[in-house]
Tab-separated table of C-alpha atoms in Angstrom:
chain	number	residue	atom	x	y	z
A	21	LEU	CA	147.322	-20.620	63.345
A	22	LEU	CA	150.513	-19.769	61.414
A	23	LEU	CA	149.076	-16.336	60.610
A	24	GLU	CA	148.359	-15.632	64.282
A	25	ASP	CA	151.829	-16.819	65.281
A	26	ILE	CA	153.482	-14.531	62.679
A	27	CYS	CA	151.445	-11.550	63.862
A	28	SER	CA	152.378	-12.099	67.495
A	29	TYR	CA	156.019	-13.136	66.929
A	30	TYR	CA	157.069	-10.622	64.237
A	31	GLY	CA	154.654	-7.807	65.141
A	32	TYR	CA	152.579	-7.443	61.957
A	33	ASN	CA	148.957	-6.389	61.855
A	34	GLN	CA	146.722	-9.206	60.632
A	35	PHE	CA	145.710	-7.471	57.386
A	36	LEU	CA	149.284	-7.029	56.117
A	37	ALA	CA	150.499	-10.431	57.344
A	38	GLU	CA	147.672	-12.187	55.476
A	39	LYS	CA	148.342	-10.177	52.313
A	40	LEU	CA	152.048	-11.087	52.347
A	41	MET	CA	151.384	-14.735	53.196
A	42	ASN	CA	149.191	-15.103	50.086
A	43	LEU	CA	152.268	-14.507	47.918
A	44	PHE	CA	154.073	-17.655	49.064
A	45	SER	CA	153.663	-21.179	50.310
A	46	PRO	CA	153.581	-21.439	54.149
A	47	MET	CA	157.253	-22.477	54.387
A	48	GLU	CA	158.433	-19.754	52.029
A	49	ALA	CA	156.252	-17.179	53.783
A	50	PHE	CA	158.067	-17.995	57.016
A	51	ALA	CA	161.438	-17.507	55.239
A	52	PHE	CA	160.223	-14.123	53.890
A	53	PHE	CA	159.144	-12.847	57.314
A	54	GLU	CA	162.396	-14.078	58.843
A	55	ALA	CA	164.469	-12.308	56.139
A	56	ASN	CA	162.684	-9.031	56.956
A	57	GLU	CA	164.154	-9.185	60.472
A	58	THR	CA	167.765	-8.942	59.248
A	59	PRO	CA	169.121	-5.900	57.369
A	60	ARG	CA	170.303	-6.286	53.802
A	61	PRO	CA	174.053	-5.970	53.058
A	62	VAL	CA	175.482	-2.460	52.739
A	63	VAL	CA	176.094	-1.764	49.042
A	64	ILE	CA	177.851	1.123	47.307
A	65	ARG	CA	177.711	1.991	43.611
A	66	THR	CA	180.868	3.100	41.813
A	67	ASN	CA	180.459	6.447	40.077
A	68	THR	CA	181.989	5.738	36.661
A	69	LEU	CA	182.013	9.456	35.869
A	70	ARG	CA	184.900	9.819	38.339
A	71	THR	CA	186.582	6.408	38.696
A	72	ASN	CA	186.217	2.665	38.018
A	73	ARG	CA	185.298	-0.184	40.355
A	74	ARG	CA	188.758	-1.753	40.553
A	75	THR	CA	190.448	1.555	41.516
A	76	LEU	CA	187.740	2.369	44.059
A	77	ALA	CA	187.867	-1.104	45.634
A	78	GLN	CA	191.652	-0.892	46.022
A	79	ALA	CA	191.433	2.564	47.636
A	80	LEU	CA	188.824	1.376	50.158
A	81	ILE	CA	190.708	-1.855	50.899
A	82	ASN	CA	193.771	0.270	51.731
A	83	ARG	CA	191.586	2.013	54.336
A	84	GLY	CA	190.721	-1.331	55.931
A	85	VAL	CA	187.300	-1.809	54.319
A	86	VAL	CA	186.275	-5.441	53.731
A	87	LEU	CA	184.277	-5.729	50.500
A	88	GLU	CA	183.581	-7.784	47.390
A	89	PRO	CA	181.611	-7.325	44.117
A	90	VAL	CA	177.864	-7.389	44.712
A	91	GLY	CA	177.311	-10.112	42.102
A	92	LYS	CA	177.821	-11.097	38.486
A	93	TRP	CA	174.702	-9.154	37.473
A	94	SER	CA	176.259	-5.733	38.321
A	95	LYS	CA	179.513	-4.189	37.090
A	96	VAL	CA	179.488	-1.203	39.452
A	97	GLY	CA	178.240	-2.538	42.805
A	98	LEU	CA	180.419	-3.337	45.829
A	99	GLN	CA	179.138	-5.136	48.920
A	100	VAL	CA	180.707	-3.892	52.165
A	101	PHE	CA	181.023	-6.262	55.125
A	102	GLU	CA	183.164	-4.236	57.500
A	103	SER	CA	184.506	-0.693	57.576
A	104	PRO	CA	186.659	0.987	60.268
A	105	VAL	CA	185.559	4.408	58.956
A	106	PRO	CA	182.037	5.705	58.183
A	107	LEU	CA	181.309	5.073	54.489
A	108	GLY	CA	179.629	8.474	54.242
A	109	ALA	CA	182.754	10.358	55.337
A	110	THR	CA	185.689	8.875	53.406
A	111	PRO	CA	187.692	11.109	51.031
A	112	GLU	CA	186.450	8.895	48.156
A	113	TYR	CA	182.826	9.516	49.156
A	114	LEU	CA	183.340	13.265	49.476
A	115	ALA	CA	185.091	13.294	46.082
A	116	GLY	CA	182.049	11.623	44.530
A	117	HIS	CA	183.679	8.293	43.688
A	118	TYR	CA	180.705	6.325	45.003
A	119	ILE	CA	177.215	6.585	46.473
A	120	LEU	CA	175.515	4.458	49.117
A	121	GLN	CA	172.707	2.745	47.204
A	122	ALA	CA	170.671	-0.429	47.723
A	123	ALA	CA	171.528	-3.156	45.225
A	124	SER	CA	167.865	-3.535	44.205
A	125	SER	CA	167.692	0.092	43.040
A	126	PHE	CA	170.357	-0.638	40.378
A	127	LEU	CA	167.844	-2.868	38.604
A	128	PRO	CA	165.343	-0.286	37.227
A	129	VAL	CA	168.181	1.725	35.645
A	130	MET	CA	169.722	-1.424	34.152
A	131	ALA	CA	166.296	-2.271	32.695
A	132	LEU	CA	165.904	1.286	31.362
A	133	ALA	CA	169.281	0.940	29.571
A	134	PRO	CA	169.744	4.671	28.809
A	135	GLN	CA	171.787	5.551	25.724
A	136	PRO	CA	174.087	8.569	25.173
A	137	HIS	CA	172.491	11.775	23.834
A	138	GLU	CA	168.941	10.727	24.758
A	139	ARG	CA	166.281	12.774	26.557
A	140	ILE	CA	165.256	10.936	29.729
A	141	LEU	CA	162.764	11.610	32.525
A	142	ASP	CA	163.078	10.299	36.091
A	143	MET	CA	159.620	11.038	37.518
A	144	ALA	CA	160.435	10.390	41.209
A	145	ALA	CA	164.174	11.024	41.415
A	146	ALA	CA	165.144	11.782	45.054
A	147	PRO	CA	167.578	11.086	46.639
A	148	GLY	CA	169.348	10.668	43.279
A	149	GLY	CA	170.839	7.167	43.187
A	150	LYS	CA	168.988	6.164	40.031
A	151	THR	CA	169.290	9.608	38.412
A	152	THR	CA	173.067	9.730	38.802
A	153	TYR	CA	173.352	6.114	37.570
A	154	ILE	CA	171.402	7.125	34.434
A	155	SER	CA	173.772	10.065	33.860
A	156	ALA	CA	176.805	7.806	34.339
A	157	LEU	CA	175.513	5.348	31.738
A	158	MET	CA	174.884	8.285	29.380
A	159	ARG	CA	178.429	9.580	30.067
A	160	ASN	CA	177.054	13.026	30.946
A	161	THR	CA	175.539	13.494	27.471
A	162	GLY	CA	171.934	14.203	26.515
A	163	ILE	CA	169.427	15.541	29.051
A	164	VAL	CA	168.005	14.000	32.219
A	165	ILE	CA	164.979	15.657	33.844
A	166	ALA	CA	165.083	14.636	37.525
A	167	ASN	CA	161.729	15.423	39.097
A	168	ASP	CA	160.507	14.990	42.648
A	169	ALA	CA	157.271	16.254	44.175
A	170	SER	CA	158.940	16.838	47.577
A	171	LYS	CA	160.919	20.054	47.800
A	172	VAL	CA	162.833	18.816	50.876
A	173	ARG	CA	163.896	15.578	49.167
A	174	ALA	CA	164.827	17.504	46.024
A	175	LYS	CA	167.524	19.350	48.007
A	176	GLY	CA	169.256	16.049	48.788
A	177	LEU	CA	168.947	15.130	45.110
A	178	ILE	CA	170.752	18.346	44.119
A	179	GLY	CA	173.531	17.647	46.622
A	180	ASN	CA	174.208	14.172	45.204
A	181	ILE	CA	174.150	15.479	41.633
A	182	HIS	CA	176.853	18.064	42.430
A	183	ARG	CA	178.986	15.662	44.477
A	184	LEU	CA	178.998	12.975	41.777
A	185	GLY	CA	179.912	15.385	38.963
A	186	VAL	CA	176.664	15.025	37.002
A	187	LYS	CA	176.317	17.817	34.418
A	188	ASN	CA	173.447	16.734	32.133
A	189	THR	CA	170.606	16.872	34.692
A	190	ILE	CA	167.869	19.411	35.329
A	191	VAL	CA	166.085	19.138	38.694
A	192	SER	CA	162.376	19.994	38.861
A	193	ASN	CA	159.908	20.123	41.751
A	194	LEU	CA	156.586	19.375	40.056
A	195	ASP	CA	153.557	17.155	40.515
A	196	ALA	CA	154.497	14.471	37.967
A	197	HIS	CA	150.879	13.571	37.218
A	198	GLU	CA	149.974	17.176	36.383
A	199	ALA	CA	153.260	18.355	34.839
A	200	PHE	CA	153.994	15.374	32.615
A	201	PRO	CA	152.898	15.208	29.858
A	202	LYS	CA	150.780	18.395	29.888
A	203	ILE	CA	153.790	20.727	30.159
A	204	MET	CA	156.669	18.585	28.953
A	205	GLY	CA	156.881	15.349	26.966
A	206	GLY	CA	158.521	13.582	24.061
A	207	PHE	CA	161.106	11.719	26.180
A	208	ASP	CA	163.106	8.819	24.737
A	209	ARG	CA	162.839	6.885	28.004
A	210	VAL	CA	160.944	7.400	31.260
A	211	LEU	CA	161.742	5.856	34.637
A	212	LEU	CA	158.938	5.719	37.198
A	213	ASP	CA	160.142	4.388	40.538
A	214	ALA	CA	156.702	4.913	42.020
A	215	PRO	CA	155.905	5.820	45.634
A	216	CYS	CA	154.653	2.653	47.354
A	217	THR	CA	153.759	1.019	50.676
A	218	GLY	CA	157.350	-0.174	51.193
A	219	THR	CA	156.508	-3.829	51.844
A	220	GLY	CA	159.827	-4.779	50.227
A	221	VAL	CA	161.958	-2.717	52.637
A	222	ILE	CA	160.473	-3.735	56.002
A	223	SER	CA	163.991	-4.498	57.276
A	224	LYS	CA	164.809	-0.771	56.861
A	225	ASP	CA	161.438	0.545	58.060
A	226	PRO	CA	159.774	-1.774	60.618
A	227	LYS	CA	156.909	0.732	61.050
A	228	VAL	CA	155.416	-0.678	57.836
A	229	LYS	CA	154.391	-3.802	59.817
A	230	THR	CA	151.649	-1.952	61.655
A	231	SER	CA	151.134	1.335	59.799
A	232	LYS	CA	149.790	-0.011	56.477
A	233	THR	CA	146.044	-0.613	56.290
A	234	GLU	CA	143.487	-1.500	53.666
A	235	ARG	CA	143.034	2.196	52.910
A	236	ASP	CA	146.712	2.471	51.895
A	237	PHE	CA	146.334	-0.417	49.446
A	238	LEU	CA	143.487	1.461	47.736
A	239	ALA	CA	144.908	4.991	47.683
A	240	ILE	CA	148.543	4.263	46.783
A	241	PRO	CA	147.838	1.941	43.783
A	242	HIS	CA	145.409	4.576	42.463
A	243	LYS	CA	148.190	7.180	42.488
A	244	GLN	CA	150.619	4.698	40.903
A	245	LYS	CA	148.176	4.063	38.038
A	246	GLN	CA	147.816	7.775	37.313
A	247	LEU	CA	151.584	8.282	37.382
A	248	LEU	CA	152.160	5.337	35.028
A	249	LEU	CA	149.640	6.711	32.514
A	250	ALA	CA	151.421	10.083	32.688
A	251	ALA	CA	154.770	8.322	32.132
A	252	ILE	CA	153.411	6.543	29.055
A	253	ASP	CA	151.941	9.758	27.634
A	254	SER	CA	155.268	11.560	28.203
A	255	THR	CA	157.194	9.063	26.066
A	256	ASN	CA	158.037	9.643	22.407
A	257	HIS	CA	156.921	6.595	20.410
A	258	HIS	CA	158.814	7.968	17.367
A	259	SER	CA	162.149	7.756	19.218
A	260	LYS	CA	164.758	5.966	17.097
A	261	THR	CA	166.635	4.607	20.125
A	262	GLY	CA	164.006	4.555	22.883
A	263	GLY	CA	160.267	4.713	23.416
A	264	TYR	CA	160.587	2.737	26.678
A	265	ILE	CA	158.995	3.116	30.114
A	266	VAL	CA	160.281	1.296	33.201
A	267	TYR	CA	157.934	0.954	36.168
A	268	SER	CA	159.358	-0.168	39.514
A	269	THR	CA	158.375	-0.246	43.187
A	270	CYS	CA	160.039	-1.344	46.434
A	271	SER	CA	156.905	-3.320	47.238
A	272	VAL	CA	156.078	-7.017	46.788
A	273	THR	CA	152.253	-6.835	46.701
A	274	VAL	CA	150.390	-7.575	43.470
A	275	GLU	CA	148.059	-4.580	43.939
A	276	GLU	CA	151.009	-2.204	43.440
A	277	ASN	CA	152.742	-4.182	40.704
A	278	GLY	CA	150.908	-6.541	38.362
A	279	GLN	CA	147.535	-4.867	38.761
A	280	VAL	CA	148.974	-1.404	38.033
A	281	ILE	CA	150.659	-2.692	34.852
A	282	GLN	CA	147.461	-4.458	33.760
A	283	TYR	CA	145.467	-1.253	34.317
A	284	ALA	CA	147.915	0.659	32.099
A	285	LEU	CA	147.683	-2.009	29.374
A	286	ASN	CA	143.887	-1.746	29.435
A	287	LYS	CA	143.906	2.058	29.310
A	288	ARG	CA	146.746	2.404	26.801
A	289	PRO	CA	146.597	-0.146	23.964
A	290	ASN	CA	149.648	1.589	22.467
A	291	VAL	CA	152.070	-0.076	24.943
A	292	ARG	CA	153.237	-3.646	25.465
A	293	ILE	CA	155.460	-5.426	27.982
A	294	VAL	CA	158.976	-6.231	26.784
A	295	ASP	CA	161.944	-8.073	28.283
A	296	THR	CA	163.700	-6.150	31.073
A	297	GLY	CA	167.145	-7.336	29.952
A	298	LEU	CA	167.955	-8.450	33.527
A	299	GLY	CA	168.349	-12.092	32.501
A	300	ASP	CA	167.387	-14.861	34.906
A	301	PHE	CA	168.111	-12.758	37.998
A	302	GLY	CA	164.856	-12.608	39.958
A	303	SER	CA	161.498	-14.355	39.567
A	304	GLU	CA	158.978	-14.028	36.735
A	305	GLY	CA	155.957	-11.754	37.169
A	306	PHE	CA	152.571	-13.252	38.036
A	307	THR	CA	150.320	-14.022	35.038
A	308	SER	CA	147.472	-14.863	37.443
A	309	PHE	CA	146.910	-14.259	41.141
A	310	MET	CA	143.972	-15.256	43.359
A	311	GLY	CA	141.557	-15.619	40.465
A	312	LYS	CA	142.780	-12.533	38.560
A	313	LYS	CA	144.254	-13.018	35.098
A	314	PHE	CA	147.002	-10.758	33.776
A	315	ASP	CA	148.603	-10.328	30.354
A	316	GLU	CA	150.652	-13.388	29.368
A	317	ARG	CA	153.698	-11.159	28.766
A	318	MET	CA	153.641	-10.214	32.477
A	319	ARG	CA	156.071	-13.098	32.986
A	320	LEU	CA	158.735	-10.813	31.423
A	321	ALA	CA	158.529	-8.579	34.520
A	322	ARG	CA	160.897	-9.399	37.378
A	323	ARG	CA	160.159	-9.840	41.109
A	324	TYR	CA	162.834	-9.769	43.822
A	325	TYR	CA	162.577	-10.956	47.417
A	326	PRO	CA	164.955	-10.659	50.408
A	327	HIS	CA	164.872	-14.397	51.168
A	328	ARG	CA	165.644	-15.389	47.554
A	329	GLU	CA	168.076	-12.849	46.097
A	330	ASN	CA	169.202	-11.208	49.398
A	331	VAL	CA	168.130	-7.775	48.099
A	332	ASP	CA	165.223	-5.536	49.089
A	333	GLY	CA	161.822	-6.635	47.829
A	334	PHE	CA	161.414	-5.069	44.399
A	335	PHE	CA	159.383	-5.183	41.183
A	336	VAL	CA	160.594	-4.100	37.705
A	337	CYS	CA	158.580	-4.043	34.478
A	338	LYS	CA	159.573	-2.562	31.109
A	339	LEU	CA	157.056	-1.241	28.571
A	340	LYS	CA	157.496	-0.259	24.924
A	341	LYS	CA	155.332	2.493	23.463
A	342	THR	CA	154.281	1.639	19.910
A	343	GLY	CA	151.968	4.500	18.945
A	344	PRO	CA	150.397	7.786	20.069
A	345	SER	CA	148.166	7.840	23.129
A	346	PRO	CA	144.427	7.602	22.344
A	347	ASN	CA	142.404	10.790	22.639
A	348	GLN	CA	140.293	10.363	25.763
A	349	THR	CA	138.818	13.855	25.869
A	350	SER	CA	135.089	14.338	25.526
A	351	LYS	CA	133.431	14.818	22.144
A	352	LYS	CA	132.430	18.282	23.241
A	353	GLN	CA	136.084	19.200	23.795
A	354	ALA	CA	137.162	17.554	20.534
A	355	ASP	CA	134.700	19.805	18.705
A	356	ALA	CA	136.032	22.893	20.485
A	357	PRO	CA	139.029	24.225	18.523
A	358	ASP	CA	139.883	26.837	21.145
A	359	GLY	CA	141.243	24.042	23.404
A	360	ALA	CA	138.617	24.162	26.118
A	361	ALA	CA	139.333	22.085	29.185
A	362	ALA	CA	137.971	18.553	29.523
A	363	ALA	CA	134.664	18.068	31.282
A	364	ASP	CA	134.707	17.395	35.013
A	365	GLY	CA	135.735	13.840	35.857
A	366	GLU	CA	137.241	13.153	32.438
A	367	GLU	CA	140.927	12.650	31.794
A	368	GLU	CA	142.675	14.905	29.315
A	369	VAL	CA	145.479	13.279	27.352
A	370	ILE	CA	147.964	15.379	25.412
A	371	ASP	CA	150.640	13.513	23.482
A	372	LYS	CA	153.771	15.687	23.394
A	373	THR	CA	155.512	13.798	20.600
A	374	PRO	CA	157.873	16.302	18.913
A	375	ILE	CA	156.963	17.728	15.507
A	376	THR	CA	159.360	16.503	12.797
A	377	ASP	CA	160.219	17.888	9.380
A	378	GLU	CA	160.157	16.004	6.046
A	379	LYS	CA	163.561	14.397	6.766
A	380	GLY	CA	162.399	13.080	10.144
A	381	ASN	CA	164.493	15.544	12.178
A	382	VAL	CA	162.920	17.092	15.280
A	383	VAL	CA	162.039	20.735	14.719
A	384	GLY	CA	163.965	22.528	17.497
A	385	GLU	CA	163.808	25.985	18.988
A	386	PRO	CA	166.542	28.589	18.307
A	387	GLU	CA	169.346	28.948	20.847
A	388	PHE	CA	168.889	31.398	23.704
A	389	GLY	CA	170.080	34.900	22.965
A	390	PRO	CA	168.990	38.570	23.085
A	391	PHE	CA	165.228	39.146	23.109
A	392	ASP	CA	163.735	39.993	19.717
A	393	ASP	CA	160.004	40.797	19.898
A	394	GLU	CA	159.347	40.265	16.187
A	395	ALA	CA	161.187	36.935	16.098
A	396	ASP	CA	159.474	35.867	19.341
A	397	ALA	CA	156.065	36.705	17.882
A	398	GLU	CA	156.792	34.469	14.883
A	399	ILE	CA	157.926	31.611	17.158
A	400	ILE	CA	154.824	31.976	19.361
A	401	ALA	CA	152.565	31.976	16.300
A	402	ARG	CA	154.346	28.907	14.929
A	403	GLY	CA	153.935	27.124	18.258
A	404	GLU	CA	150.240	27.975	18.337
A	405	ARG	CA	149.789	26.516	14.848
A	406	ARG	CA	151.572	23.314	15.929
A	407	ARG	CA	149.374	23.015	19.023
A	408	ILE	CA	146.201	23.350	16.942
A	409	ARG	CA	147.539	20.885	14.341
A	410	ARG	CA	148.312	18.331	17.092
A	411	ARG	CA	144.667	18.517	18.150
A	412	GLY	CA	143.621	17.600	14.615
A	413	PHE	CA	142.306	21.005	13.445
A	414	ASP	CA	143.281	23.275	10.536
A	415	PRO	CA	145.241	26.247	11.988
A	416	LYS	CA	144.018	28.599	9.201
A	417	VAL	CA	140.370	27.929	10.043
A	418	VAL	CA	140.833	28.121	13.829
A	419	LEU	CA	142.991	31.267	13.872
A	420	ASN	CA	140.707	33.137	11.462
A	421	LYS	CA	137.578	32.126	13.383
A	422	PRO	CA	136.208	35.143	15.338
A	423	LYS	CA	136.074	34.760	19.121
A	424	LYS	CA	132.827	34.846	21.133
A	425	GLY	CA	133.324	38.465	22.237
A	426	GLU	CA	134.057	39.602	18.672
A	427	LYS	CA	130.911	37.836	17.417
A	428	LYS	CA	128.771	39.741	19.959
A	429	GLU	CA	130.352	43.107	19.017
A	430	LYS	CA	129.819	42.448	15.293
A	431	ALA	CA	126.208	41.381	15.927
A	432	GLU	CA	125.546	44.561	17.980
A	433	GLU	CA	127.174	46.712	15.266
A	434	SER	CA	124.996	45.105	12.591
A	435	LYS	CA	121.869	45.677	14.726
A	436	GLU	CA	122.815	49.356	15.223
A	437	GLY	CA	123.413	49.701	11.476
A	438	GLN	CA	119.987	48.228	10.680
A	439	SER	CA	118.215	50.511	13.186
A	440	LYS	CA	119.976	53.593	11.779
A	441	GLY	CA	118.981	52.580	8.247
A	442	GLU	CA	115.329	52.203	9.285
A	443	GLU	CA	115.377	55.643	10.971
A	444	SER	CA	116.798	57.315	7.839
A	445	LYS	CA	114.097	55.658	5.703
A	446	GLU	CA	111.343	56.953	8.049
A	447	LYS	CA	112.781	60.476	7.873
A	448	LYS	CA	112.843	60.381	4.079
A	449	SER	CA	109.264	59.161	3.910
């Protein structure tokens, strides 16, 4: 009866309402649905690359803005209650002193805890709130690869990067599952704020109430699982300061959170859940749900709800990579030194951990300069030897092995030589 009342009163379809109700007791479920009817507070994040929170707050107060710190858990957030001017058009905004950003999206970056001079990947970066926060914490040092599969959203990402004075970021428009780690890898830390059903931000997007069906809760978690495996395989387990992956969604359903993490733990025994560093803010992750058992360390993950913490519904989990990814290619491919593609339906895993010298330093490429064909040929040959060595083969044996076409030509030449020899013998006789 309560389920029917919620569907008719708040406008949910029965499938989604039942799924959300299973997360809470009946009284708390009612509080959750009620909280989704009111928007969350407007929050801005101070850009510490340009100013500090105290200076920014004073400047906005002088313009008549009513605000206060977002909470003890954040040092850069400001909660705005009233503003006589649009927050997206103040001189401070245009100068890049702050960005409009939901308080819950601070949390994945705080859990990632980026360090200066690291190499970091943000797999789904647009519109840039988390990316620019990462760069601010790194003080514009190191490298941040900000990737987004949508070219339209990537344009907004570029705009925010320029406005906020970020200088250590490279924007890419790639399919994260395909591009990472097959093209690029060896990152100290990877942030995956995965695309989701948006059940945590219903107050911003009421269409979610009726648009999400059972099909969505099968297709979207499948994509999230593939992206998380790619994030794990793109991380450098040898990193002296990192080796961490943070997975987050703006959804509250277990299918997109706990089950995705458990899938990754089953597929990648070289990772384990670690503490997010967010303290007691939020609720512990589920270790069991509706008869399903999860890893005991899942309690270290954090869940956030609008009716409890007054932030968007969110999930944050931090993983530590402890070793190289297992080779999941077929035996046929493993026996093929020429790097043949994996058989249909099988997943190819390439661990892009950087090659190090005897002292443990990463072997880098020379700086960009004039083109030198001879030097380039040596570098290409060296890279080819490294690629073969990473696959577990001896470069000398593989490179000296004749190719299929050469074998055929040599076989035909030997046959011609034998036939000519027989003809000369017949003539002599």
